[in-house]
Amino acid sequence: MCTVRVLILILTLAVLHAQPATLREAADQRPLLIGAAANADEYGMANRLNEPQYASTLAAQFNMLEAENAMKWSSIHPSQSTYNFGPGDKLVAFAEAHGMKVRGHNLLWHSNNPDWVNTYAKTATPAQMSAVLEDHIKTVVVHYKGKVFAWDVVNEAIPDNPSGAGTPLRDSIWYNQPGIGQTGTGYVEQAFRWAHEADPNALLFYNEYSIEGPGAKFDAMLNMLKDFVARGVPIHGVGFQMHIDTNGYPSSAGLAQNIQKVTALGLQVHFTELDVRIRVSNGTASAADLQSQAATYQRVTTVCLQNPGCTAIQTWGFTDKYSWIPGFFSGFGAALPFDASYQAKPAVGAMIDAMQTVAPVLSGSAVVNAASYAAGAVAPGEIVTLFNVNYGPPSILEAVFDGSVLSSNLGSTRVFFDGIPAPFIYALVGQSSVVVPYAVAGKQDTVMQYEYNGVRSNSVTIPVVPSAPGIFSLNQSGTGPGATLNQDYSVNSAANPVAAGGAVQVFATGGGTIVGGATDGAVATGAGAQTLNVTATVGGLPARVLYAGPAPQLVNGVLQVNVEIPQGLSGPQPLAINVDGRPSQPGITVAVR
Ligand code: XIL
């Protein structure tokens, strides 16, 4: 978000917090992808998207959908020369119309292969099978390029009770009957490589069941993932299917451990096919079972939110009217959050409750200088950005005044340093910016905590330094042309350079305390001075500092340094300041004529 907005201070009214009524509203505050598998008119069935309650529930409650069947081989590629994109396209169009993301499922599976390919496999050579698979993966992924943001590339390649070292694999036409001519996990790897060639921007997932808790199947999968990551195979995540019941598998600790082992590799986790089956007689479940089902939905939602890197929860369908469970698990049903009349079951409130009560996760390394993005330590008055905190306003709230100071409570968001709430520059789930209170001056470290809607994060202890200078960059990347003004207050740029011997105003933060003190969040009314010594270089040469202090009309914490450009320079020149021996980030430039 616009950190340079501090230089402009566009003020808007704070939006009052409203209690989320839907899964989607609650998820947008985390921010969590909340999805459902959905159907259009695949296999010649009546298009479910035309059923008003089906469509309205899907759009209101979820910010993501996945084709339950429409993008599988037998639906999308019914004969060797025919692709049937219609049903999948309808799901994509529905998602686009309702601002939802689309997961694609799936490109390679031992199951659901059309008759023609199973017949072909009986006499085909591995080279022929390879050509068929490459054509399929590339044709489907290219068709949905830019529309499907994440693909289950390979589904369920590992057998249920794997024994032996490495990654035992399930028999299939793609692996060994006859296979595509690759050994071991080579066929899985090849599928990821083809998908990546077809859409380099799509996130590519390996999707599996019975890997949600610890066990031999998870270990076999992890071996493959480690090998793929180590060798740079294009894989970005793992789908935990999560077809579960109320008997306690996976345990919360086991699920957390498995998520952490996957995310430690730099991969993300999506719960892709969550349903919680319970006993039914004549389609009806007991009230007690519906409650324990709700508790299970709440429990796994909680574990996901507690573990950064678990970024999506998707249910396998959403209404008990349409669910694969009764047909596949005899005696079970009622597995989804909405009943057969589209009424919310206890599971819906339970998931919303988890999304509203699980503590946001604050990481010390995600607190950075708002100008340079340098992490590590904070200085009094430094404008910092907090990234990745997973609970907050779903859309950006910009600074507002509370009397004469910037409010330290923006849409029920607060950030504390040793218990002192910090003035906000803006607040948004996943990215907020505040001014470090001057009261941290002189301390060794400060204890930070974040709060949204009254729910506090963990505390993190961050070292305090007297200064931590960072220069704002024009494009907010932290490098390149600095946010600098020429003497006539026009923005310095290659097209509008400063003359050597002239001066520029450099805008930075992290300059430390102000002579005479400064009020947190107040606007600097006039010139002042930094307590610490400020020097500057341009083009590597010492440059005279004409002024170093608060930036008049801007919030305390913005450091303005007026720098004289040494003679003899021209073109883009490296620009740096140094406060009390601590330098600003490298890579900032000023244009000199
Ligand atoms: C199921 C669908 O829900 C059914 O409609 C279909 O008849 C069979 O497939 N794991 C998966 C999903 O990855 O694709 C499966 O979906 C359920 C198990």
Coordinates of C-alpha atoms and ligand atoms in Angstrom, one line a residue:
M1 CA 0.0 0.0 0.0
C2 CA 1.0 3.6 -0.4
T3 CA 3.5 4.4 2.3
V4 CA 4.2 7.6 0.4
R5 CA 0.7 8.5 1.3
V6 CA 2.2 9.8 4.5
L7 CA 3.6 12.5 2.3
I8 CA 0.2 13.4 1.2
L9 CA -2.0 12.4 4.1
I10 CA -5.3 11.8 2.3
L11 CA -7.7 11.4 5.2
T12 CA -10.9 9.5 5.0
L13 CA -13.5 8.5 7.5
A14 CA -12.9 5.4 9.4
V15 CA -15.3 2.6 8.6
L16 CA -17.1 1.2 11.6
H17 CA -16.6 -2.4 12.2
A18 CA -19.6 -4.7 11.3
Q19 CA -20.0 -8.3 12.6
P20 CA -19.4 -10.6 9.6
A21 CA -22.6 -12.5 8.7
T22 CA -21.1 -14.8 6.1
L23 CA -18.2 -17.1 5.8
R24 CA -16.9 -14.8 3.1
E25 CA -17.0 -11.6 5.1
A26 CA -15.3 -13.3 8.0
A27 CA -12.6 -14.8 5.7
D28 CA -11.9 -11.4 4.1
Q29 CA -10.7 -10.1 7.4
R30 CA -8.1 -12.8 7.8
P31 CA -7.4 -12.8 4.8
L32 CA -8.3 -16.3 4.0
L33 CA -9.5 -17.9 0.8
I34 CA -12.8 -19.7 1.6
G35 CA -13.9 -21.9 -1.2
A36 CA -16.3 -24.5 -2.3
A37 CA -16.3 -27.2 -5.0
A38 CA -19.1 -26.4 -7.4
N39 CA -20.9 -27.8 -10.4
A40 CA -22.3 -26.4 -13.6
D41 CA -23.7 -28.7 -16.3
E42 CA -20.9 -31.3 -16.7
Y43 CA -22.0 -34.8 -17.6
G44 CA -25.2 -33.4 -19.1
M45 CA -26.7 -32.5 -15.8
A46 CA -29.0 -29.5 -15.2
N47 CA -26.8 -26.5 -14.6
R48 CA -26.7 -25.9 -10.9
L49 CA -25.6 -22.3 -11.3
N50 CA -29.1 -21.7 -12.6
E51 CA -30.6 -22.8 -9.3
P52 CA -31.1 -19.5 -7.5
Q53 CA -30.3 -20.6 -4.0
Y54 CA -27.3 -22.6 -5.1
A55 CA -25.9 -19.6 -6.9
S56 CA -26.7 -17.0 -4.3
T57 CA -25.3 -19.1 -1.4
L58 CA -22.1 -19.9 -3.4
A59 CA -21.5 -16.2 -4.2
A60 CA -22.4 -14.8 -0.8
Q61 CA -20.5 -17.3 1.3
F62 CA -17.3 -18.0 -0.6
N63 CA -14.6 -16.0 -2.3
M64 CA -13.3 -19.0 -4.3
L65 CA -14.6 -22.0 -6.1
E66 CA -13.3 -25.1 -7.7
A67 CA -14.9 -27.4 -10.3
E68 CA -16.0 -30.5 -8.4
N69 CA -15.9 -32.5 -11.7
A70 CA -16.0 -30.1 -14.7
M71 CA -12.2 -29.9 -15.2
K72 CA -11.5 -33.6 -14.7
W73 CA -10.2 -35.7 -17.6
S74 CA -13.5 -37.5 -18.3
S75 CA -15.5 -34.3 -18.4
I76 CA -13.1 -31.9 -20.1
H77 CA -11.4 -34.3 -22.6
P78 CA -14.1 -36.9 -23.5
S79 CA -12.4 -38.2 -26.7
Q80 CA -8.9 -37.8 -27.9
S81 CA -9.6 -35.0 -30.3
T82 CA -12.4 -33.3 -28.2
Y83 CA -12.1 -30.9 -25.4
N84 CA -15.3 -29.9 -23.6
F85 CA -14.6 -26.6 -21.9
G86 CA -18.2 -25.4 -21.6
P87 CA -19.0 -26.5 -18.0
G88 CA -15.7 -25.2 -16.7
D89 CA -16.1 -22.0 -18.5
K90 CA -19.5 -21.4 -16.9
L91 CA -17.9 -21.9 -13.4
V92 CA -15.1 -19.4 -14.3
A93 CA -17.6 -16.9 -15.6
F94 CA -19.7 -17.2 -12.4
A95 CA -16.5 -16.7 -10.3
E96 CA -15.5 -13.7 -12.3
A97 CA -19.0 -12.2 -12.0
H98 CA -18.8 -12.5 -8.2
G99 CA -15.2 -11.6 -7.6
M100 CA -14.2 -15.1 -6.7
K101 CA -10.9 -17.0 -7.4
V102 CA -10.9 -20.3 -9.2
R103 CA -8.9 -23.4 -8.3
G104 CA -8.5 -25.9 -11.1
H105 CA -8.9 -29.7 -10.3
N106 CA -7.1 -31.8 -11.6
L107 CA -4.7 -32.5 -14.4
L108 CA -3.5 -36.0 -13.6
W109 CA -5.2 -38.7 -11.5
H110 CA -5.3 -42.5 -11.5
S111 CA -9.1 -42.2 -11.4
N112 CA -11.6 -40.6 -13.7
N113 CA -9.7 -41.1 -16.8
P114 CA -12.1 -41.4 -19.8
D115 CA -12.6 -44.8 -21.5
W116 CA -10.7 -43.7 -24.6
V117 CA -7.5 -43.0 -22.7
N118 CA -7.7 -46.2 -20.6
T119 CA -8.2 -48.2 -23.8
Y120 CA -5.4 -46.4 -25.5
A121 CA -3.1 -47.1 -22.5
K122 CA -3.5 -50.9 -23.1
T123 CA -1.4 -50.8 -26.3
A124 CA 0.3 -47.4 -26.2
T125 CA 4.0 -46.9 -25.8
P126 CA 5.3 -44.7 -22.9
A127 CA 6.2 -42.1 -25.6
Q128 CA 2.6 -42.1 -26.8
M129 CA 1.2 -41.8 -23.3
S130 CA 3.7 -38.9 -22.7
A131 CA 2.5 -37.1 -25.8
V132 CA -1.2 -37.5 -24.7
L133 CA -0.5 -36.2 -21.2
E134 CA 1.5 -33.3 -22.4
D135 CA -1.2 -32.3 -24.9
H136 CA -3.9 -32.6 -22.1
I137 CA -2.1 -30.6 -19.5
K138 CA -0.9 -27.8 -21.8
T139 CA -4.3 -27.5 -23.6
V140 CA -6.3 -27.3 -20.4
V141 CA -3.9 -25.0 -18.5
V142 CA -3.5 -22.7 -21.5
H143 CA -7.3 -22.5 -21.9
Y144 CA -7.6 -21.3 -18.3
K145 CA -4.5 -19.2 -18.2
G146 CA -5.0 -16.1 -16.1
K147 CA -8.4 -17.5 -14.9
V148 CA -7.4 -20.4 -12.8
F149 CA -5.0 -19.1 -10.2
A150 CA -4.0 -22.5 -8.7
W151 CA -4.1 -26.0 -10.1
D152 CA -4.1 -29.4 -8.5
V153 CA -1.6 -30.7 -11.0
V154 CA -1.4 -34.2 -9.6
N155 CA -4.0 -35.9 -7.5
E156 CA -3.5 -38.8 -5.1
A157 CA -0.3 -40.4 -6.5
I158 CA 0.7 -42.0 -3.3
P159 CA -0.9 -45.3 -2.1
D160 CA -2.7 -45.7 1.2
N161 CA -0.2 -47.8 3.1
P162 CA 3.1 -46.9 1.5
S163 CA 6.0 -49.1 2.6
G164 CA 9.6 -48.8 1.7
A165 CA 12.0 -45.9 1.3
G166 CA 11.5 -42.7 -0.8
T167 CA 8.0 -42.2 -2.2
P168 CA 6.2 -45.3 -3.2
L169 CA 3.6 -44.6 -5.9
R170 CA 0.2 -45.9 -6.8
D171 CA -0.2 -47.9 -10.0
S172 CA -1.7 -45.9 -12.8
I173 CA -1.7 -45.5 -16.5
W174 CA 0.6 -42.4 -16.1
Y175 CA 3.1 -44.0 -13.7
N176 CA 3.6 -47.6 -14.8
Q177 CA 0.7 -49.0 -16.8
P178 CA 2.5 -48.3 -19.1
G179 CA 3.4 -44.8 -17.7
I180 CA 5.0 -41.9 -19.6
G181 CA 8.5 -43.2 -19.5
Q182 CA 9.7 -41.6 -16.3
T183 CA 11.0 -43.5 -13.3
G184 CA 10.0 -42.9 -9.7
T185 CA 8.3 -39.5 -9.1
G186 CA 9.6 -38.4 -12.5
Y187 CA 6.1 -38.5 -14.0
V188 CA 4.7 -36.3 -11.2
E189 CA 7.6 -33.9 -11.8
Q190 CA 7.0 -33.8 -15.5
A191 CA 3.4 -32.9 -15.0
F192 CA 4.4 -29.9 -12.9
R193 CA 6.9 -28.8 -15.5
W194 CA 4.4 -29.0 -18.3
A195 CA 1.8 -27.1 -16.3
H196 CA 4.4 -24.4 -15.4
E197 CA 5.3 -24.0 -19.1
A198 CA 1.7 -23.5 -20.0
D199 CA 1.0 -20.9 -17.3
P200 CA 4.1 -19.7 -15.5
N201 CA 1.9 -17.6 -13.1
A202 CA -0.4 -20.3 -11.9
L203 CA 0.3 -21.8 -8.4
L204 CA 0.8 -25.5 -8.8
F205 CA -0.3 -27.9 -6.1
Y206 CA 0.1 -31.6 -5.2
N207 CA -3.3 -32.7 -3.8
E208 CA -3.6 -35.7 -1.5
Y209 CA -5.8 -37.4 1.2
S210 CA -4.9 -39.1 4.5
I211 CA -1.8 -36.8 4.8
E212 CA -3.5 -34.4 7.2
G213 CA -2.0 -36.2 10.2
P214 CA 1.4 -37.7 10.8
G215 CA 2.0 -41.1 9.2
A216 CA 3.8 -43.1 6.5
K217 CA 1.7 -41.5 3.7
F218 CA 2.6 -38.0 4.8
D219 CA 6.3 -39.0 5.1
A220 CA 6.3 -40.4 1.6
M221 CA 4.8 -37.2 0.3
L222 CA 7.2 -35.0 2.2
N223 CA 10.1 -36.9 0.7
M224 CA 8.9 -36.1 -2.7
L225 CA 8.2 -32.4 -1.8
K226 CA 11.7 -32.0 -0.3
D227 CA 13.3 -33.5 -3.4
F228 CA 11.2 -31.3 -5.7
V229 CA 11.9 -28.1 -3.8
A230 CA 15.6 -28.9 -3.6
R231 CA 15.8 -29.4 -7.4
G232 CA 13.6 -26.4 -8.3
V233 CA 10.7 -28.3 -9.6
P234 CA 7.9 -25.7 -10.1
I235 CA 5.6 -26.6 -7.2
H236 CA 4.0 -24.0 -4.9
G237 CA 1.7 -25.8 -2.5
V238 CA 0.0 -28.9 -1.2
G239 CA -3.7 -29.6 -1.0
F240 CA -4.7 -31.3 2.2
Q241 CA -8.0 -32.9 1.0
M242 CA -9.5 -33.2 4.5
H243 CA -12.4 -35.6 3.9
I244 CA -12.8 -36.3 7.6
D245 CA -15.3 -37.4 10.3
T246 CA -15.8 -36.4 13.9
N247 CA -13.5 -39.0 15.4
G248 CA -10.5 -36.7 15.9
Y249 CA -8.3 -37.4 12.9
P250 CA -6.3 -35.3 12.2
S251 CA -5.5 -34.1 15.7
S252 CA -4.9 -30.4 16.0
A253 CA -1.3 -31.0 16.9
G254 CA -0.8 -33.4 14.1
L255 CA -2.4 -31.2 11.5
A256 CA -0.4 -28.2 12.7
Q257 CA 2.8 -30.2 12.5
N258 CA 2.1 -31.3 9.0
I259 CA 1.3 -27.8 7.9
Q260 CA 4.5 -26.6 9.4
K261 CA 6.6 -29.3 7.7
V262 CA 5.1 -28.3 4.3
T263 CA 5.4 -24.5 4.9
A264 CA 8.9 -24.8 6.1
L265 CA 9.8 -25.9 2.6
G266 CA 8.4 -22.6 1.3
L267 CA 5.2 -24.2 0.1
Q268 CA 1.7 -23.1 1.0
V269 CA -1.2 -25.3 2.2
H270 CA -4.7 -25.3 1.0
F271 CA -7.4 -27.4 2.6
T272 CA -9.0 -28.4 -0.7
E273 CA -11.9 -30.8 -0.1
L274 CA -13.0 -30.4 3.5
D275 CA -16.1 -32.2 4.5
V276 CA -17.0 -33.7 7.9
R277 CA -19.2 -36.7 7.5
I278 CA -21.6 -37.8 10.2
R279 CA -24.0 -40.7 10.6
V280 CA -27.4 -40.2 9.0
S281 CA -30.6 -42.2 8.9
N282 CA -33.0 -41.3 6.1
G283 CA -30.7 -38.4 5.4
T284 CA -31.1 -36.9 8.9
A285 CA -28.3 -36.4 11.4
S286 CA -28.7 -36.0 15.2
A287 CA -28.4 -32.6 16.8
A288 CA -25.5 -33.9 18.8
D289 CA -23.6 -35.0 15.7
L290 CA -24.3 -31.6 14.1
Q291 CA -22.7 -30.0 17.1
S292 CA -19.6 -32.2 17.1
Q293 CA -19.4 -31.6 13.3
A294 CA -19.4 -27.9 14.0
A295 CA -16.7 -28.3 16.6
T296 CA -14.6 -30.2 14.0
Y297 CA -15.0 -27.5 11.4
Q298 CA -14.1 -24.9 14.0
R299 CA -11.0 -26.9 15.1
V300 CA -9.5 -27.3 11.7
T301 CA -10.3 -23.7 10.8
T302 CA -8.5 -22.7 14.0
V303 CA -5.4 -24.7 13.1
C304 CA -5.2 -23.2 9.6
L305 CA -5.4 -19.6 11.0
Q306 CA -2.8 -20.4 13.6
N307 CA -0.3 -21.5 11.0
P308 CA 0.8 -18.8 8.5
G309 CA 1.1 -20.5 5.1
C310 CA -2.2 -22.2 5.4
T311 CA -4.0 -19.9 3.0
A312 CA -7.2 -21.5 1.9
I313 CA -10.1 -23.5 3.3
Q314 CA -12.3 -25.1 0.7
T315 CA -15.3 -27.4 1.3
W316 CA -16.2 -30.2 -1.1
G317 CA -19.5 -28.8 -2.1
F318 CA -21.4 -26.6 0.3
T319 CA -24.9 -27.9 0.6
D320 CA -26.0 -31.3 1.8
K321 CA -28.3 -31.3 -1.2
Y322 CA -25.3 -32.2 -3.4
S323 CA -22.4 -34.1 -1.8
W324 CA -20.4 -37.1 -2.8
I325 CA -20.4 -38.5 0.8
P326 CA -23.7 -40.5 0.8
G327 CA -22.6 -42.2 -2.4
F328 CA -19.2 -43.1 -1.2
F329 CA -19.5 -43.6 2.6
S330 CA -22.4 -45.8 3.3
G331 CA -24.4 -44.6 6.4
F332 CA -22.8 -41.2 6.3
G333 CA -23.9 -37.8 5.0
A334 CA -24.8 -34.3 6.0
A335 CA -21.1 -33.5 5.7
L336 CA -21.3 -29.9 4.5
P337 CA -21.8 -26.5 6.2
F338 CA -25.2 -25.8 4.7
D339 CA -28.2 -28.2 4.8
A340 CA -30.2 -29.4 1.9
S341 CA -32.4 -26.3 2.0
Y342 CA -29.3 -24.0 2.0
Q343 CA -29.8 -23.1 5.7
A344 CA -26.6 -22.6 7.6
K345 CA -25.8 -25.5 9.9
P346 CA -24.0 -25.0 13.3
A347 CA -20.7 -25.5 11.3
V348 CA -21.1 -22.1 9.6
G349 CA -21.3 -20.2 12.9
A350 CA -18.4 -22.3 14.2
M351 CA -16.1 -21.4 11.3
I352 CA -17.1 -17.7 11.6
D353 CA -16.4 -17.9 15.3
A354 CA -12.9 -19.3 14.6
M355 CA -12.2 -16.6 12.1
Q356 CA -13.2 -13.9 14.6
T357 CA -11.5 -15.3 17.7
V358 CA -8.2 -16.9 16.6
A359 CA -5.4 -14.6 17.7
P360 CA -3.7 -12.8 14.8
V361 CA -0.1 -14.0 14.2
L362 CA 2.5 -11.2 14.5
S363 CA 6.1 -12.0 13.4
G364 CA 9.0 -9.8 14.4
S365 CA 10.7 -10.2 11.1
A366 CA 7.6 -8.8 9.4
V367 CA 8.0 -5.4 11.0
V368 CA 10.0 -3.3 8.7
N369 CA 10.9 0.4 8.0
A370 CA 8.1 1.8 5.9
A371 CA 10.5 3.4 3.4
S372 CA 13.4 0.9 3.1
Y373 CA 11.6 -2.4 4.2
A374 CA 14.6 -3.1 6.4
A375 CA 13.7 -5.4 9.3
G376 CA 15.5 -6.0 12.5
A377 CA 15.2 -3.0 14.9
V378 CA 13.0 0.0 15.3
A379 CA 13.7 3.6 16.3
P380 CA 11.6 6.1 18.1
G381 CA 9.3 7.9 15.6
E382 CA 10.1 5.5 12.8
I383 CA 7.2 4.8 10.5
V384 CA 7.0 1.0 10.2
T385 CA 5.0 -1.4 8.1
L386 CA 3.7 -4.7 9.6
F387 CA 3.3 -7.3 7.0
N388 CA 1.3 -10.6 7.0
V389 CA -0.7 -10.1 10.2
N390 CA -3.6 -12.3 9.5
Y391 CA -6.6 -10.4 11.0
G392 CA -7.6 -6.9 10.1
P393 CA -9.8 -4.5 8.1
P394 CA -10.7 -6.2 4.8
S395 CA -10.1 -3.0 2.8
I396 CA -7.6 -0.2 3.5
L397 CA -8.4 2.4 6.1
E398 CA -6.3 5.5 5.9
A399 CA -5.2 7.7 8.7
V400 CA -7.8 9.8 10.5
F401 CA -7.3 12.5 13.2
D402 CA -8.3 12.0 16.7
G403 CA -8.2 15.6 17.9
S404 CA -4.8 16.9 16.8
V405 CA -3.0 13.6 16.5
L406 CA -3.4 10.7 14.1
S407 CA -5.7 8.1 15.6
S408 CA -4.2 5.0 17.1
N409 CA -7.4 3.0 16.6
L410 CA -8.3 2.6 13.0
G411 CA -11.3 0.5 12.4
S412 CA -10.7 -1.4 15.7
T413 CA -7.1 -2.0 14.8
R414 CA -4.4 -1.1 17.3
V415 CA -0.6 -1.7 17.5
F416 CA 1.1 -1.4 20.9
F417 CA 4.7 -0.8 21.8
D418 CA 5.2 -1.5 25.5
G419 CA 1.4 -1.0 25.8
I420 CA 1.4 2.4 24.1
P421 CA -0.9 2.5 21.1
A422 CA 0.9 3.8 18.0
P423 CA -0.6 6.3 15.5
F424 CA -1.8 4.8 12.3
I425 CA -0.8 5.7 8.8
Y426 CA -3.1 3.0 7.4
A427 CA -4.6 -0.3 8.4
L428 CA -5.4 -3.3 6.2
V429 CA -5.4 -7.0 6.9
G430 CA -1.9 -8.2 6.0
Q431 CA -0.4 -4.8 5.8
S432 CA -0.6 -1.9 8.3
S433 CA 1.6 1.1 9.0
V434 CA 2.1 2.9 12.2
V435 CA 4.5 5.4 13.8
V436 CA 6.7 3.9 16.6
P437 CA 6.0 5.9 19.8
Y438 CA 8.8 8.2 20.9
A439 CA 8.6 6.6 24.4
V440 CA 10.7 3.7 23.2
A441 CA 13.8 6.0 23.0
G442 CA 16.6 4.8 25.2
K443 CA 15.2 1.3 25.6
Q444 CA 17.0 -1.9 24.7
D445 CA 13.9 -3.4 23.1
T446 CA 10.2 -3.0 22.9
V447 CA 7.3 -5.4 23.2
M448 CA 4.9 -5.2 20.2
Q449 CA 1.4 -6.5 20.1
Y450 CA -1.3 -6.1 17.4
E451 CA -5.0 -6.1 18.0
Y452 CA -8.1 -6.3 15.8
N453 CA -11.7 -6.3 17.0
G454 CA -10.4 -6.8 20.5
V455 CA -8.4 -9.9 19.7
R456 CA -4.7 -9.5 20.5
S457 CA -1.8 -11.2 18.7
N458 CA 1.1 -12.8 20.4
S459 CA 3.8 -10.4 21.7
V460 CA 7.1 -10.0 19.9
T461 CA 10.2 -8.3 21.3
I462 CA 12.0 -6.1 18.9
P463 CA 15.4 -4.4 19.5
V464 CA 15.3 -0.6 19.7
V465 CA 18.0 1.5 18.1
P466 CA 18.5 5.3 18.3
S467 CA 18.0 5.6 14.5
A468 CA 17.1 3.4 11.6
P469 CA 17.0 5.6 8.6
G470 CA 15.2 4.7 5.4
I471 CA 14.6 7.0 2.4
F472 CA 11.1 6.7 0.8
S473 CA 11.3 5.7 -2.8
L474 CA 9.0 7.2 -5.4
N475 CA 7.5 3.8 -6.5
Q476 CA 7.4 2.5 -2.9
S477 CA 9.7 -0.4 -3.7
G478 CA 12.4 0.8 -1.3
T479 CA 14.9 1.3 -4.2
G480 CA 15.3 3.4 -7.2
P481 CA 14.4 7.1 -7.5
G482 CA 13.9 8.6 -4.0
A483 CA 10.9 10.6 -2.9
T484 CA 12.7 13.9 -3.3
L485 CA 11.6 17.4 -4.2
N486 CA 13.6 20.0 -6.1
Q487 CA 14.0 23.5 -4.6
D488 CA 10.8 24.6 -6.4
Y489 CA 8.9 21.7 -4.7
S490 CA 8.5 19.8 -8.0
V491 CA 9.2 16.1 -7.8
N492 CA 12.8 15.2 -8.8
S493 CA 13.0 12.8 -11.7
A494 CA 15.1 12.1 -14.8
A495 CA 12.9 14.5 -16.7
N496 CA 13.1 17.1 -13.9
P497 CA 16.7 16.8 -12.5
V498 CA 18.3 19.1 -10.0
A499 CA 21.4 21.1 -11.0
A500 CA 24.7 20.2 -9.4
G501 CA 25.2 22.8 -6.7
G502 CA 21.4 23.0 -6.1
A503 CA 19.5 21.3 -3.3
V504 CA 16.8 18.6 -2.9
Q505 CA 14.4 17.8 -0.1
V506 CA 14.8 14.1 0.8
F507 CA 11.9 12.4 2.7
A508 CA 12.8 9.6 5.0
T509 CA 11.9 8.0 8.4
G510 CA 13.8 6.5 11.2
G511 CA 15.8 9.6 12.1
G512 CA 15.2 9.1 15.8
T513 CA 14.2 11.8 18.4
I514 CA 13.6 15.5 17.8
V515 CA 15.2 18.3 19.8
G516 CA 12.7 19.4 22.4
G517 CA 10.6 16.2 21.9
A518 CA 7.7 15.5 19.6
T519 CA 4.1 14.3 20.2
D520 CA 3.3 10.9 18.8
G521 CA 1.0 11.3 15.7
A522 CA 1.0 15.1 15.7
V523 CA 1.7 17.1 12.6
A524 CA 4.9 19.0 12.6
T525 CA 4.0 22.7 12.4
G526 CA 7.4 24.1 11.5
A527 CA 11.0 23.4 11.2
G528 CA 12.9 21.7 14.0
A529 CA 16.0 19.6 14.5
Q530 CA 17.0 16.0 14.9
T531 CA 18.8 15.1 18.2
L532 CA 21.3 12.9 16.3
N533 CA 23.8 14.0 13.7
V534 CA 22.6 13.6 10.1
T535 CA 25.0 13.5 7.2
A536 CA 24.4 12.7 3.5
T537 CA 26.3 11.5 0.4
V538 CA 25.4 12.0 -3.3
G539 CA 27.2 10.0 -5.9
G540 CA 29.4 8.7 -3.0
L541 CA 30.6 12.3 -2.3
P542 CA 29.9 14.0 1.0
A543 CA 27.0 16.4 0.5
R544 CA 26.2 19.3 2.7
V545 CA 23.1 18.9 4.9
L546 CA 21.2 22.2 4.9
Y547 CA 18.4 21.0 7.1
A548 CA 17.5 17.8 9.0
G549 CA 14.4 17.7 11.0
P550 CA 10.6 17.2 11.0
A551 CA 8.9 17.8 7.7
P552 CA 6.5 20.7 8.2
Q553 CA 2.8 19.7 7.6
L554 CA 3.6 16.0 7.8
V555 CA 3.3 13.7 10.7
N556 CA 6.1 13.5 13.3
G557 CA 8.3 10.6 12.2
V558 CA 8.8 11.8 8.7
L559 CA 12.4 13.0 8.4
Q560 CA 13.1 15.8 5.9
V561 CA 16.8 16.3 4.9
N562 CA 17.7 19.1 2.6
V563 CA 20.8 18.1 0.7
E564 CA 23.1 20.2 -1.5
I565 CA 24.2 18.3 -4.6
P566 CA 28.0 18.3 -5.0
Q567 CA 29.5 19.9 -8.1
G568 CA 30.7 17.8 -10.9
L569 CA 27.8 15.2 -10.8
S570 CA 25.3 14.4 -13.5
G571 CA 22.8 11.7 -14.3
P572 CA 21.1 9.4 -11.7
Q573 CA 23.3 9.5 -8.6
P574 CA 23.2 7.2 -5.5
L575 CA 21.7 9.2 -2.6
A576 CA 22.2 8.2 1.1
I577 CA 21.8 9.7 4.5
N578 CA 23.4 8.6 7.7
V579 CA 22.0 9.2 11.1
D580 CA 24.3 8.8 14.0
G581 CA 26.4 6.3 12.1
R582 CA 23.6 4.2 10.7
P583 CA 23.1 4.5 7.0
S584 CA 19.9 4.5 4.9
Q585 CA 19.4 1.6 2.5
P586 CA 21.5 1.4 -0.7
G587 CA 19.9 1.8 -4.1
I588 CA 18.2 5.2 -3.8
T589 CA 18.9 7.7 -6.5
V590 CA 18.5 11.4 -7.2
A591 CA 18.5 12.8 -10.8
V592 CA 21.2 15.4 -11.4
R593 CA 21.5 17.6 -14.5
Ligands
XIL1 C1 -15.4 -36.8 -6.4 C2 -16.7 -36.1 -6.7 O1 -17.1 -35.4 -5.6 C3 -17.7 -37.0 -7.2 O2 -18.8 -36.2 -7.7 C4 -17.2 -37.9 -8.3 O3 -18.2 -38.8 -8.7 C5 -15.9 -38.6 -7.9 O4 -15.0 -37.6 -7.4 N1 -10.9 -36.8 -4.0 C6 -10.9 -35.9 -5.0 C7 -12.1 -35.5 -5.7 O5 -9.8 -35.4 -5.4 O6 -11.9 -35.2 -7.1 C8 -13.2 -36.5 -5.5 O7 -14.4 -36.0 -6.1 C9 -13.4 -36.9 -4.1 C10 -12.1 -37.5 -3.5

